[in-house]
mmCIF file of N, CA and C in Angstrom:
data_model
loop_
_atom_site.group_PDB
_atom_site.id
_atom_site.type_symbol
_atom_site.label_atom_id
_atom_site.label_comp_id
_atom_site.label_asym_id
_atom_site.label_seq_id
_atom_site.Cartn_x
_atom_site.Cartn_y
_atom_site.Cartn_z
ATOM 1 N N UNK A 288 -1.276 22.086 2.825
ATOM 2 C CA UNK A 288 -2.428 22.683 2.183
ATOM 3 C C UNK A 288 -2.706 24.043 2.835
ATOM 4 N N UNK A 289 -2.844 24.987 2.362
ATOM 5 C CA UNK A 289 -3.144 26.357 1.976
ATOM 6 C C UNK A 289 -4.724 26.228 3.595
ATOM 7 N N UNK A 290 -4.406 27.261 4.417
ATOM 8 C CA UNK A 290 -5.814 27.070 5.529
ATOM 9 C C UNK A 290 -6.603 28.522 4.838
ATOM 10 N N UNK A 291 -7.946 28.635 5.058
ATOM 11 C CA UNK A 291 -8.751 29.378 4.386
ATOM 12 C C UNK A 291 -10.005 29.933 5.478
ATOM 13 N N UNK A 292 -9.531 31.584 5.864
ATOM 14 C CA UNK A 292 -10.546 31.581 6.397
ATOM 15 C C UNK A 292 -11.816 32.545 5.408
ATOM 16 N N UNK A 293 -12.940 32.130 5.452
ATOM 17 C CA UNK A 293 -14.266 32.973 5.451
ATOM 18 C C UNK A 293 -14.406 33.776 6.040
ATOM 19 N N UNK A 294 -14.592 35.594 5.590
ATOM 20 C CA UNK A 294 -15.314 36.564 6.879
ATOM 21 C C UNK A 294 -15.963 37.604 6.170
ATOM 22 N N UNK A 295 -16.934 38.087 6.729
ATOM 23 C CA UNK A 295 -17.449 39.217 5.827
ATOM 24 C C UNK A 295 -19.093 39.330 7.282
ATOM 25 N N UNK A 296 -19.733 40.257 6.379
ATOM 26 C CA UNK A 296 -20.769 41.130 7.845
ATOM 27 C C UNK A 296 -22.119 39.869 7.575
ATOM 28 N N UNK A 297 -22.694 40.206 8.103
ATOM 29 C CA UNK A 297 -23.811 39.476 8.900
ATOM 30 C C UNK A 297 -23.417 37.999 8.555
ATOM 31 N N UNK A 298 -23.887 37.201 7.991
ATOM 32 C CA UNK A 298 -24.135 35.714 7.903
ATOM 33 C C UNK A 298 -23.345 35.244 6.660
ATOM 34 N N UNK A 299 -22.897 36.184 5.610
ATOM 35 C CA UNK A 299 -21.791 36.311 4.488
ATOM 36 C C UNK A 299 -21.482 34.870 4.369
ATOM 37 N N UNK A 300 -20.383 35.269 5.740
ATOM 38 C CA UNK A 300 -18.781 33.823 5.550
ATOM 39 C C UNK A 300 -19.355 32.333 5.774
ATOM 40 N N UNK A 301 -21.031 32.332 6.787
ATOM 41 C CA UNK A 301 -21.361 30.975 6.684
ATOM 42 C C UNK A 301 -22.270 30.638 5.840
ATOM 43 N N UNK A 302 -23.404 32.003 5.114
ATOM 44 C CA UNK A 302 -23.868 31.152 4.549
ATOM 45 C C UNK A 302 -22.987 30.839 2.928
ATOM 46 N N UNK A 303 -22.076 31.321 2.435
ATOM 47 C CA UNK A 303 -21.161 31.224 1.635
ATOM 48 C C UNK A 303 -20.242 29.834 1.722
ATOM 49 N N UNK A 304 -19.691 29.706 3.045
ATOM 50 C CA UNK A 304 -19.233 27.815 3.488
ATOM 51 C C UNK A 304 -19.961 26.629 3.256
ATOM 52 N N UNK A 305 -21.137 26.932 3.773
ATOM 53 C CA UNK A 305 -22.288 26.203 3.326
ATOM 54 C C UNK A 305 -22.611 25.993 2.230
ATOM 55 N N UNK A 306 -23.060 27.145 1.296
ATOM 56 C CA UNK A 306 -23.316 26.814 -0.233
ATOM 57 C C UNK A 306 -22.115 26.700 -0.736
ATOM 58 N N UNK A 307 -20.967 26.618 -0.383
ATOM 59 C CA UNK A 307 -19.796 26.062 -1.375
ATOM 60 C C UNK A 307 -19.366 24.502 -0.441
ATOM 61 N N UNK A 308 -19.551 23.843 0.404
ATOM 62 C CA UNK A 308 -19.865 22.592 0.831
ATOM 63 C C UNK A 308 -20.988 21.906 0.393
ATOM 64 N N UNK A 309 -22.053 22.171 -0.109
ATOM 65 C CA UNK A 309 -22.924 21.900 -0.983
ATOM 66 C C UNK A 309 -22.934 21.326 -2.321
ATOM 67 N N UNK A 310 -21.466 22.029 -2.584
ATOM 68 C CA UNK A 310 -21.144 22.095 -4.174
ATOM 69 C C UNK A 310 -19.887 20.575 -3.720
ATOM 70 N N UNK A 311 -18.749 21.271 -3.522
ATOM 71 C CA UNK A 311 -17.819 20.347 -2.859
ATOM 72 C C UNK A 311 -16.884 19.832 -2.112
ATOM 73 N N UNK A 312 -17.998 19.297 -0.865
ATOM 74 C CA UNK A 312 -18.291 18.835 0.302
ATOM 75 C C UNK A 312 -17.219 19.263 1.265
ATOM 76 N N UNK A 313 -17.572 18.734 2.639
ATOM 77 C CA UNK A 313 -16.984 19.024 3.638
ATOM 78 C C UNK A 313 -15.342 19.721 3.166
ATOM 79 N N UNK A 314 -14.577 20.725 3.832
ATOM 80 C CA UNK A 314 -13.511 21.281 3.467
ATOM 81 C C UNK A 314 -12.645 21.016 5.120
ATOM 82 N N UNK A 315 -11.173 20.424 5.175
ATOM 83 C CA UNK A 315 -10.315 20.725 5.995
ATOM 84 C C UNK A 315 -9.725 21.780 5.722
ATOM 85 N N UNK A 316 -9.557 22.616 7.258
ATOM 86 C CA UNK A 316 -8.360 23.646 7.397
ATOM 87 C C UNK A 316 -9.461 25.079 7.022
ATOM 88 N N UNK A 317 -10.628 24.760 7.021
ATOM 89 C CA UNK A 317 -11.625 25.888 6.337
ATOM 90 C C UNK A 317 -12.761 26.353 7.104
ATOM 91 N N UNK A 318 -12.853 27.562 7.940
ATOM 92 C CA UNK A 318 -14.139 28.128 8.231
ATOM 93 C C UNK A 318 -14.149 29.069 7.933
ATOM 94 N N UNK A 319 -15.444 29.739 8.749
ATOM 95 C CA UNK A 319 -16.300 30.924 8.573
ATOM 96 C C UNK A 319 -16.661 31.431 9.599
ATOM 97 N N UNK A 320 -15.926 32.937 9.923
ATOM 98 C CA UNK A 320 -16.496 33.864 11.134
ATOM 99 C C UNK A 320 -17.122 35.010 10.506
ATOM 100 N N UNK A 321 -18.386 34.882 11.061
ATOM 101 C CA UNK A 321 -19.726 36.405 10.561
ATOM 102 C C UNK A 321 -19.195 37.442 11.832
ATOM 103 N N UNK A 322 -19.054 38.323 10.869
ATOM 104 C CA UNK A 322 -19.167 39.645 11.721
ATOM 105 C C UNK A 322 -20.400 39.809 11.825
ATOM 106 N N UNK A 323 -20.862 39.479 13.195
ATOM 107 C CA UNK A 323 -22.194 39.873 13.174
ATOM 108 C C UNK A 323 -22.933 40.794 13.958
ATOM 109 N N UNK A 324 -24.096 41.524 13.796
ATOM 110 C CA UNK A 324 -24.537 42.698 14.731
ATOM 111 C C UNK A 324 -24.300 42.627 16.101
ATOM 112 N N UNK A 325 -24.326 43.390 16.506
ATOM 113 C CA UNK A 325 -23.333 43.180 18.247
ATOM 114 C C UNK A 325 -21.935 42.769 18.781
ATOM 115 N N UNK A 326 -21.412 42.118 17.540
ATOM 116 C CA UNK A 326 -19.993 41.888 17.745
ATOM 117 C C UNK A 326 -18.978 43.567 17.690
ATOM 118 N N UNK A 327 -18.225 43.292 18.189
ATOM 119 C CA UNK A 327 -17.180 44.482 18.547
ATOM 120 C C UNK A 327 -15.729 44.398 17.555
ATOM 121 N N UNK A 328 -15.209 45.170 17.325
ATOM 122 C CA UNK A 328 -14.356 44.848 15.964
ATOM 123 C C UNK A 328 -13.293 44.404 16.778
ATOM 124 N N UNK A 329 -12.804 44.159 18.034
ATOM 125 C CA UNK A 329 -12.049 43.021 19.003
ATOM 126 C C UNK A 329 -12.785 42.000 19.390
ATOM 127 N N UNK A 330 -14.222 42.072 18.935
ATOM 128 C CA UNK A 330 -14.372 40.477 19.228
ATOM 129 C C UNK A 330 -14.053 39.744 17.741
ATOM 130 N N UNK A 331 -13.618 40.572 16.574
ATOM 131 C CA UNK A 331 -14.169 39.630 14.993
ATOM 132 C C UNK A 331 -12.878 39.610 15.699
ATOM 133 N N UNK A 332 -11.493 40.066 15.988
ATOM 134 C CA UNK A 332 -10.402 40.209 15.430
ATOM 135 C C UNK A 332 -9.619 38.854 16.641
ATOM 136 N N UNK A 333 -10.110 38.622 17.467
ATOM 137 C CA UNK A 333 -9.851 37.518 18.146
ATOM 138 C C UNK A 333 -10.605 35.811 17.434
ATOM 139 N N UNK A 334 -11.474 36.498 17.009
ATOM 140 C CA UNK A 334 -12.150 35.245 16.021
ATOM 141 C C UNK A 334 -11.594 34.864 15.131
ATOM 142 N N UNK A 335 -11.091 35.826 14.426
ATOM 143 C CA UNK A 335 -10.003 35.596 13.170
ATOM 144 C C UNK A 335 -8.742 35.002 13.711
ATOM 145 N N UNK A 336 -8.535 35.461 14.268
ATOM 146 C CA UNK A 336 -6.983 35.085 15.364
ATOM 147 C C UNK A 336 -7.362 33.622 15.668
ATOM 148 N N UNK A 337 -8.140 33.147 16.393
ATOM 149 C CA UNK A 337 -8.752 31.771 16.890
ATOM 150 C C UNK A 337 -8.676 30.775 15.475
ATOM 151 N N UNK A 338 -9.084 31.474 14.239
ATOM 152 C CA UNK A 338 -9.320 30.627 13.507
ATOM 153 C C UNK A 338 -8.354 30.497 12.630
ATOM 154 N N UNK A 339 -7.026 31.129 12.869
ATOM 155 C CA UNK A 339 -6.179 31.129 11.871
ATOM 156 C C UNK A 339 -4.929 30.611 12.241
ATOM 157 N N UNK A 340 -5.053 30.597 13.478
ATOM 158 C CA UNK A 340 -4.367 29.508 14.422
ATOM 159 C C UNK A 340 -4.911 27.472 13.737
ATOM 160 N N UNK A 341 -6.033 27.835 13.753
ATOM 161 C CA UNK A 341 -6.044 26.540 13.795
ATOM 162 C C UNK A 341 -6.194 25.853 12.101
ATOM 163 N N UNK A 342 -6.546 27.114 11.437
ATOM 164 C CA UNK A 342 -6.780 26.956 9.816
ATOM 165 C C UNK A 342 -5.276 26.629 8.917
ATOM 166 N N UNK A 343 -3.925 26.831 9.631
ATOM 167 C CA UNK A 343 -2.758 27.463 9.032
ATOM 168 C C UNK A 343 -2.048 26.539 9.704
ATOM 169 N N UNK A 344 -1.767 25.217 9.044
ATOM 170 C CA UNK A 344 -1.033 23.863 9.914
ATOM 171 C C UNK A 344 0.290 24.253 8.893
ATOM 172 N N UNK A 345 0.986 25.826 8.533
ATOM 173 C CA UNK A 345 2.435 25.860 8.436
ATOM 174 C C UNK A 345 2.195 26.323 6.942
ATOM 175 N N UNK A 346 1.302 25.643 6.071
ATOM 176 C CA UNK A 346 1.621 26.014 4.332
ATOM 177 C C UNK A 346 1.117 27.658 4.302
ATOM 178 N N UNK A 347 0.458 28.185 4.852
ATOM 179 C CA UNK A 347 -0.006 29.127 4.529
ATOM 180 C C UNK A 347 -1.180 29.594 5.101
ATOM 181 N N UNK A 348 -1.979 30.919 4.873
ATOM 182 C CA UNK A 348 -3.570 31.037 5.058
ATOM 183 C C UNK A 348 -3.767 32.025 3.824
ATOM 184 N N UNK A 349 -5.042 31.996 3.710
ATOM 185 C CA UNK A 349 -5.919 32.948 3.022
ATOM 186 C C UNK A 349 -7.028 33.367 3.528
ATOM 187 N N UNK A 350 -7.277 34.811 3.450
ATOM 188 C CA UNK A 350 -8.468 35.285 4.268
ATOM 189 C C UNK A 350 -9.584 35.510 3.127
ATOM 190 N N UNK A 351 -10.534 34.981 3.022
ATOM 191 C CA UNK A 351 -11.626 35.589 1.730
ATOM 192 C C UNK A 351 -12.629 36.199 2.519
ATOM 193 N N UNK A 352 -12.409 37.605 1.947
ATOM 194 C CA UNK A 352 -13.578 38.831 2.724
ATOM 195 C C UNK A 352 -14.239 38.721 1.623
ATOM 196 N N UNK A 353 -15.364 39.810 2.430
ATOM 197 C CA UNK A 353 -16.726 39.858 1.621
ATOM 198 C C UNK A 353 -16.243 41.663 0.650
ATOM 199 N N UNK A 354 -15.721 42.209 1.173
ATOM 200 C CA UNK A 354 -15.825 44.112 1.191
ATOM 201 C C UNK A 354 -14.499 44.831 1.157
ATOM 202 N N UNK A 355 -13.818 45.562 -0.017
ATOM 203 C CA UNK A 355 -12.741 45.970 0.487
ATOM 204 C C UNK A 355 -13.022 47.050 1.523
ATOM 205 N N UNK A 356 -12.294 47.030 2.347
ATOM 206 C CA UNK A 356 -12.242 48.273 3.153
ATOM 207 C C UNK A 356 -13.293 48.349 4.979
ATOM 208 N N UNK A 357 -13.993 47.555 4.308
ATOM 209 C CA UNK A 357 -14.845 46.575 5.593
ATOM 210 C C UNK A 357 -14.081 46.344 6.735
ATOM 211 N N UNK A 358 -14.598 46.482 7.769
ATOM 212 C CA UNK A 358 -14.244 45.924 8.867
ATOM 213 C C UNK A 358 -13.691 44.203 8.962
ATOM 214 N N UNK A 359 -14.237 43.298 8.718
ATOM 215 C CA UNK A 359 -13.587 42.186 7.889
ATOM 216 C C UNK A 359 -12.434 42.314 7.520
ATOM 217 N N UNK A 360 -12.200 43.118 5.997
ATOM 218 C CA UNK A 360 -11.142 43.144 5.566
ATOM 219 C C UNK A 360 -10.522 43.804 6.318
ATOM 220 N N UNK A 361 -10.278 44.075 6.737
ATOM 221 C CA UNK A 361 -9.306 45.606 7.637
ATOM 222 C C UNK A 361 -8.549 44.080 8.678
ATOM 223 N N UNK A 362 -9.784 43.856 9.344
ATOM 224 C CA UNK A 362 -9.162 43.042 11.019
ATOM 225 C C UNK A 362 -8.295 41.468 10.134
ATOM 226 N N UNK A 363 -8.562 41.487 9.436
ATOM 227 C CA UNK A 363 -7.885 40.138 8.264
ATOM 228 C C UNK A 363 -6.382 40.578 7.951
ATOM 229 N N UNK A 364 -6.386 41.966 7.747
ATOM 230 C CA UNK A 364 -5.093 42.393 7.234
ATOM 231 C C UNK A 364 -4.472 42.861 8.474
ATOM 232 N N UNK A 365 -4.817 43.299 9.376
ATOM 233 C CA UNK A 365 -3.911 43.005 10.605
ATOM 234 C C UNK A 365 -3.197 42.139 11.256
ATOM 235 N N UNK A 366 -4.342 41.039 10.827
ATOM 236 C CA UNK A 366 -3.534 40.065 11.640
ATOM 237 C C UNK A 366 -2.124 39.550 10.416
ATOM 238 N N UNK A 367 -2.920 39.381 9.201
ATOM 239 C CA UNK A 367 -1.897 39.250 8.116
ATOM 240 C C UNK A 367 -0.429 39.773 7.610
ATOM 241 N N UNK A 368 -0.450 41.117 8.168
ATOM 242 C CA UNK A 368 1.212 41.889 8.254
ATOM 243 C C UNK A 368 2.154 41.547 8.667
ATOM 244 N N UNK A 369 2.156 40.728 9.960
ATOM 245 C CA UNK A 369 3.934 39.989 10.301
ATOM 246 C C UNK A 369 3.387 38.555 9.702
ATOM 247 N N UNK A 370 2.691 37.952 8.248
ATOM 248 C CA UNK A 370 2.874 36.416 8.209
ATOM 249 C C UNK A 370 2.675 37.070 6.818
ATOM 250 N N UNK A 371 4.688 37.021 5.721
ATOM 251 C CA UNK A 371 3.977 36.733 4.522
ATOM 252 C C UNK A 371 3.719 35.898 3.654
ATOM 253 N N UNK A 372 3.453 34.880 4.224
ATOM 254 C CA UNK A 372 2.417 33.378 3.907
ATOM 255 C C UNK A 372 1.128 33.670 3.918
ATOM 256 N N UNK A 373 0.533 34.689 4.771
ATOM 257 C CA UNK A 373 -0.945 34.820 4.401
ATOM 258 C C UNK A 373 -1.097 35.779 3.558
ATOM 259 N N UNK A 374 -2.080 35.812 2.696
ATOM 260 C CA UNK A 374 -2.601 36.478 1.806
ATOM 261 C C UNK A 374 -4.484 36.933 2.522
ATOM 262 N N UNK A 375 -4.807 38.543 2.058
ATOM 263 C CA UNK A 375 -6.123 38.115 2.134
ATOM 264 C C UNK A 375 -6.893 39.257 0.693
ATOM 265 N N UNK A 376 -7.821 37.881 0.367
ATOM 266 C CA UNK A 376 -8.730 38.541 -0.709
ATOM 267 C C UNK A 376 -9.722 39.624 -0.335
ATOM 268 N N UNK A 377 -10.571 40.018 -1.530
ATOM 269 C CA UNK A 377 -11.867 40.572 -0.689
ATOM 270 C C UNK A 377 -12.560 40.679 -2.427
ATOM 271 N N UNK A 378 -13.611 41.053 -2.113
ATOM 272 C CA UNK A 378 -14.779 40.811 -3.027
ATOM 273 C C UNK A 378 -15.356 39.550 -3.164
ATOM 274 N N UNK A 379 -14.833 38.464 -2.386
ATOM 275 C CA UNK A 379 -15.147 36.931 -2.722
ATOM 276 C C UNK A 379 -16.410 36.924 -3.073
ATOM 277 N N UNK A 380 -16.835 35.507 -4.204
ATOM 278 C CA UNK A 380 -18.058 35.215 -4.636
ATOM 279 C C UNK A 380 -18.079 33.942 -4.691
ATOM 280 N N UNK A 381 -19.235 32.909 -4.843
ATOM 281 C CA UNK A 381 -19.145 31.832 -4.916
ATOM 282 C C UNK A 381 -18.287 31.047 -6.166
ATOM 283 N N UNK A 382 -18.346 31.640 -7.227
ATOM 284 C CA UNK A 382 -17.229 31.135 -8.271
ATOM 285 C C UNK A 382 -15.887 30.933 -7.976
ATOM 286 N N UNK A 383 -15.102 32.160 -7.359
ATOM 287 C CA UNK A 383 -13.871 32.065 -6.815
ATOM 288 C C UNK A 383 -14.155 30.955 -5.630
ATOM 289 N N UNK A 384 -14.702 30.945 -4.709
ATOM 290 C CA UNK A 384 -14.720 30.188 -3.551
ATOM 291 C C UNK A 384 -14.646 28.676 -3.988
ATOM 292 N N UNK A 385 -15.685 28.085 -4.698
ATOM 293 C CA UNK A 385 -15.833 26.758 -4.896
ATOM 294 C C UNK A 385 -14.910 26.599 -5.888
ATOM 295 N N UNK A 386 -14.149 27.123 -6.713
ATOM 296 C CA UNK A 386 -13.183 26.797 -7.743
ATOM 297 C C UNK A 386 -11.844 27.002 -7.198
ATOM 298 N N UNK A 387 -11.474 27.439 -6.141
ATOM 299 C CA UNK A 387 -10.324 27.574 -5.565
ATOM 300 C C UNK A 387 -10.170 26.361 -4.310
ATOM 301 N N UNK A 388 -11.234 25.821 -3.615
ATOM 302 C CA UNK A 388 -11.127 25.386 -2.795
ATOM 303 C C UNK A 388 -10.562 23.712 -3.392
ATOM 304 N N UNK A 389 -10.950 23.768 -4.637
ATOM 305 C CA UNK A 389 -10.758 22.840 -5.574
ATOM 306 C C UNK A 389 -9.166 22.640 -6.072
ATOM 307 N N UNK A 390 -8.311 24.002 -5.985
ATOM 308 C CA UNK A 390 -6.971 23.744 -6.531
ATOM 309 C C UNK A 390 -5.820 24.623 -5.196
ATOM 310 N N UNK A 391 -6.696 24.427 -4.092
ATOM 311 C CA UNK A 391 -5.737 24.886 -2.845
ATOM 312 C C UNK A 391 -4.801 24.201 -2.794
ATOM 313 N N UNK A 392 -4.856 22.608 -2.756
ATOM 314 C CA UNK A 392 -3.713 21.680 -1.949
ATOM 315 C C UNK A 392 -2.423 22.158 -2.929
ATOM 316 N N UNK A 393 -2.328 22.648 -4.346
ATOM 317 C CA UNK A 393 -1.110 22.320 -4.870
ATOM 318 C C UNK A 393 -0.349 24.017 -4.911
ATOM 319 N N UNK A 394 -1.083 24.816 -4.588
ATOM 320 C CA UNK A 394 -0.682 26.535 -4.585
ATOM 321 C C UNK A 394 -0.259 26.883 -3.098
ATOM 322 N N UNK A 395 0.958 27.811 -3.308
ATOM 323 C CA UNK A 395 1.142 28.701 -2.254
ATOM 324 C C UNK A 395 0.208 29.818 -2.067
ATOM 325 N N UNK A 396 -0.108 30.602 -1.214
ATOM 326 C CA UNK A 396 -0.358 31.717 -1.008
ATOM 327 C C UNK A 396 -1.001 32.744 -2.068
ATOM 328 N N UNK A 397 0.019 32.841 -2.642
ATOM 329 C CA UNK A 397 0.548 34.170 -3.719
ATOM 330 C C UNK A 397 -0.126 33.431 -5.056
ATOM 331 N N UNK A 398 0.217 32.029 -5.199
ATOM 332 C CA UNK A 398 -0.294 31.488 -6.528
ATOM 333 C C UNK A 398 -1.803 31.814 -5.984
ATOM 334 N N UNK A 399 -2.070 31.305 -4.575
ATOM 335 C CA UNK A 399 -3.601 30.825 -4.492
ATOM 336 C C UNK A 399 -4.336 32.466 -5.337
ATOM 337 N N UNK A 400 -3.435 33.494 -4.538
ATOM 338 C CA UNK A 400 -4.161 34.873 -4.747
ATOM 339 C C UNK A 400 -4.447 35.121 -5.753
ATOM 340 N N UNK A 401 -3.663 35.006 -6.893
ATOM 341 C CA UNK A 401 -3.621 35.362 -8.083
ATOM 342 C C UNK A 401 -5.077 34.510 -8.979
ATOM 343 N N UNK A 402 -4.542 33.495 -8.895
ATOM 344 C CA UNK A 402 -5.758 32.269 -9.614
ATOM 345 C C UNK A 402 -7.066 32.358 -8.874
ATOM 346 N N UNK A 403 -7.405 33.288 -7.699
ATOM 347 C CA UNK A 403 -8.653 33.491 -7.548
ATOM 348 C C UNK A 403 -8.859 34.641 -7.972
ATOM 349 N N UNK A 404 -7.672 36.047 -7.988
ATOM 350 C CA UNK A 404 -8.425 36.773 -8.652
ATOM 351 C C UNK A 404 -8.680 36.744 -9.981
ATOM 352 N N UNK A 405 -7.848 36.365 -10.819
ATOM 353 C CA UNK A 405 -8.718 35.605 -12.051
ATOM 354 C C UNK A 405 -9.778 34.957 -12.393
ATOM 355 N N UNK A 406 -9.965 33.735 -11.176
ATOM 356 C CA UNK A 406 -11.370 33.060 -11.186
ATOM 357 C C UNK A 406 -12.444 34.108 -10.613
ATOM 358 N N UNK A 407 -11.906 35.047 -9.796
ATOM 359 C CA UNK A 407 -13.334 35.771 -9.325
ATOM 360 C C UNK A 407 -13.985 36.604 -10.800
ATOM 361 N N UNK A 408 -13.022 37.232 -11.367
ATOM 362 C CA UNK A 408 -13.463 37.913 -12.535
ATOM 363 C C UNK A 408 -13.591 36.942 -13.408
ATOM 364 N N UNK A 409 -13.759 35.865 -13.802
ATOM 365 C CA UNK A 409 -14.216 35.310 -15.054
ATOM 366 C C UNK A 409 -16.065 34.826 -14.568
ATOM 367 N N UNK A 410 -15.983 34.883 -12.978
ATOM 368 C CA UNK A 410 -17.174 34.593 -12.541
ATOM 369 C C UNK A 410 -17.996 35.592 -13.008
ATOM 370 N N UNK A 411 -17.563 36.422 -12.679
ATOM 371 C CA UNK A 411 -19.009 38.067 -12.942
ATOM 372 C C UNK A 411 -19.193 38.360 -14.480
ATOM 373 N N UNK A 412 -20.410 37.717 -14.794
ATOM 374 C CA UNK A 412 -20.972 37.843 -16.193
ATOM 375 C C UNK A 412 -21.928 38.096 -16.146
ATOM 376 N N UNK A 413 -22.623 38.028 -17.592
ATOM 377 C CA UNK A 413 -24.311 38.217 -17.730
ATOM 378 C C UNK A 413 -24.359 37.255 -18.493
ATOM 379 N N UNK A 414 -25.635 36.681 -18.484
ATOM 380 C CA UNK A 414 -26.307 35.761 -19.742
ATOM 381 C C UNK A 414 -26.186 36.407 -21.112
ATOM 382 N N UNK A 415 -26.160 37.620 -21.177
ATOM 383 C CA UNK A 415 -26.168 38.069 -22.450
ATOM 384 C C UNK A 415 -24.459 38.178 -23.217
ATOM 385 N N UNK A 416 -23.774 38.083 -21.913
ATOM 386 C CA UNK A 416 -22.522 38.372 -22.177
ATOM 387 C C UNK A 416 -22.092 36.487 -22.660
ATOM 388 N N UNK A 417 -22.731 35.655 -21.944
ATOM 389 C CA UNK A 417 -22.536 34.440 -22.292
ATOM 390 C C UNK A 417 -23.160 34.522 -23.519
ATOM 391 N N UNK A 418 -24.492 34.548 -24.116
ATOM 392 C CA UNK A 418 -24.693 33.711 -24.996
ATOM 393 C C UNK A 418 -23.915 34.773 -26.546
ATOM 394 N N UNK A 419 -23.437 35.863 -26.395
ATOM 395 C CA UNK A 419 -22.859 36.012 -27.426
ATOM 396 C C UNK A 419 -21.277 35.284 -27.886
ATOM 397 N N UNK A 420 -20.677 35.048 -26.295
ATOM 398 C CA UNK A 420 -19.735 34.304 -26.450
ATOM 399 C C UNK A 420 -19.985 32.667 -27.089
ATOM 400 N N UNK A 421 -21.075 32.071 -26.778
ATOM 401 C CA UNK A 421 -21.174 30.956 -27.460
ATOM 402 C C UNK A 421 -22.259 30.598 -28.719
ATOM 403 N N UNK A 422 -22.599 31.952 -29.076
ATOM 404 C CA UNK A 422 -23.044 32.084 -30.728
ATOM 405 C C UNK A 422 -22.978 30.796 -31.002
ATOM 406 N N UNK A 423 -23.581 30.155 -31.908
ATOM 407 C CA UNK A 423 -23.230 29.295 -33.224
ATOM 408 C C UNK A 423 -23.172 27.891 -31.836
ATOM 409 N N UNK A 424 -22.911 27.649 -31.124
ATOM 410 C CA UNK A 424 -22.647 26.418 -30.357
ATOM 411 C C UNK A 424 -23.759 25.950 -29.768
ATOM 412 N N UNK A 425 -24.000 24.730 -29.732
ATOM 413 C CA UNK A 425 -25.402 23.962 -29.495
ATOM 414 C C UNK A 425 -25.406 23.127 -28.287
ATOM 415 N N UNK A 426 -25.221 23.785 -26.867
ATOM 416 C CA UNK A 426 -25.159 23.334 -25.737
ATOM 417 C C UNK A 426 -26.234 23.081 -24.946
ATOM 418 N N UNK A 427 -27.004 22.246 -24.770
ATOM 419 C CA UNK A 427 -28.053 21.668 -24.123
ATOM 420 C C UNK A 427 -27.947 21.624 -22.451
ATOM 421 N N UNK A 428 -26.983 21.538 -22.456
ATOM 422 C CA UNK A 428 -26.379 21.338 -20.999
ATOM 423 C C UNK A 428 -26.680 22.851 -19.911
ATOM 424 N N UNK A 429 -26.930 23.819 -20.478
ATOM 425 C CA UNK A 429 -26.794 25.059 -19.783
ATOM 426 C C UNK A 429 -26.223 26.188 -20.784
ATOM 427 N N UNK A 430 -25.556 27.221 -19.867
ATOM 428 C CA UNK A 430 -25.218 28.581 -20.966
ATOM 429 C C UNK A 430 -23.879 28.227 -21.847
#
């Protein structure tokens, strides 16, 4: 199974773990390091290191940042250059997160990347953009 780390600036990567453990539940092979105020961009980058060691039992990793170009993303893709088994995202949102964490065990890497960036963009809508898509349909359930 595919190891997954969380990172992005202040409280991002946990409170994002949290509300997608919420949804569905506890995750192996999966945390969350906050870049957080006072940290040093060698302390995230040993954190990431710490956690990707232990996130990456051989199938792979994935890094889901918060920011392209971020400090996050940056120290993610360093470590990522000599392993190309890891992949790392960025823009993550809770749609991609909880819908991927859902079809990790059977994807490599590269599949995982792809099928989240798809799921991240089918996430970002509007209500208005929904309810013209479901015109005419009588859903009680939500949009």
């Amino acid at each position: 199974m595919l190891g997954i780390v969380i990172t992005g600036h202040g409280s991002f990567a946990s409170g994002l773990m949290q509300a997608m453990e919420q949804i569905v539940g506890k995750q192996l092979q999966c945390t969350a390091i906050d870049f957080t105020e006072g940290m040093t961009t060698e302390d995230l980058y040993e954190a990431l290191n710490q956690a990707s060691k232990i996130c990456d039992e051989g199938d792979g990793l994935v890094f889901l940042t918060d920011l392209l170009g971020g400090t996050p993303f940056y120290q993610a893709a360093q470590l990522t250059l000599p392993h190309p088994q890891w992949q790392v995202l960025t823009g993550t949102n809770m749609q991609m997160a909880v819908e991927m964490m859902l079809e990790r065990q059977s994807l490599d890497a590269e599949k995982f990347r792809d099928m989240a960036l798809d799921c991240g963009h089918q996430g970002l809508t509007s209500l208005w953009h929904q309810q013209q898509q479901n015109k005419g349909s009588h859903n009680n359930d939500g949009i």
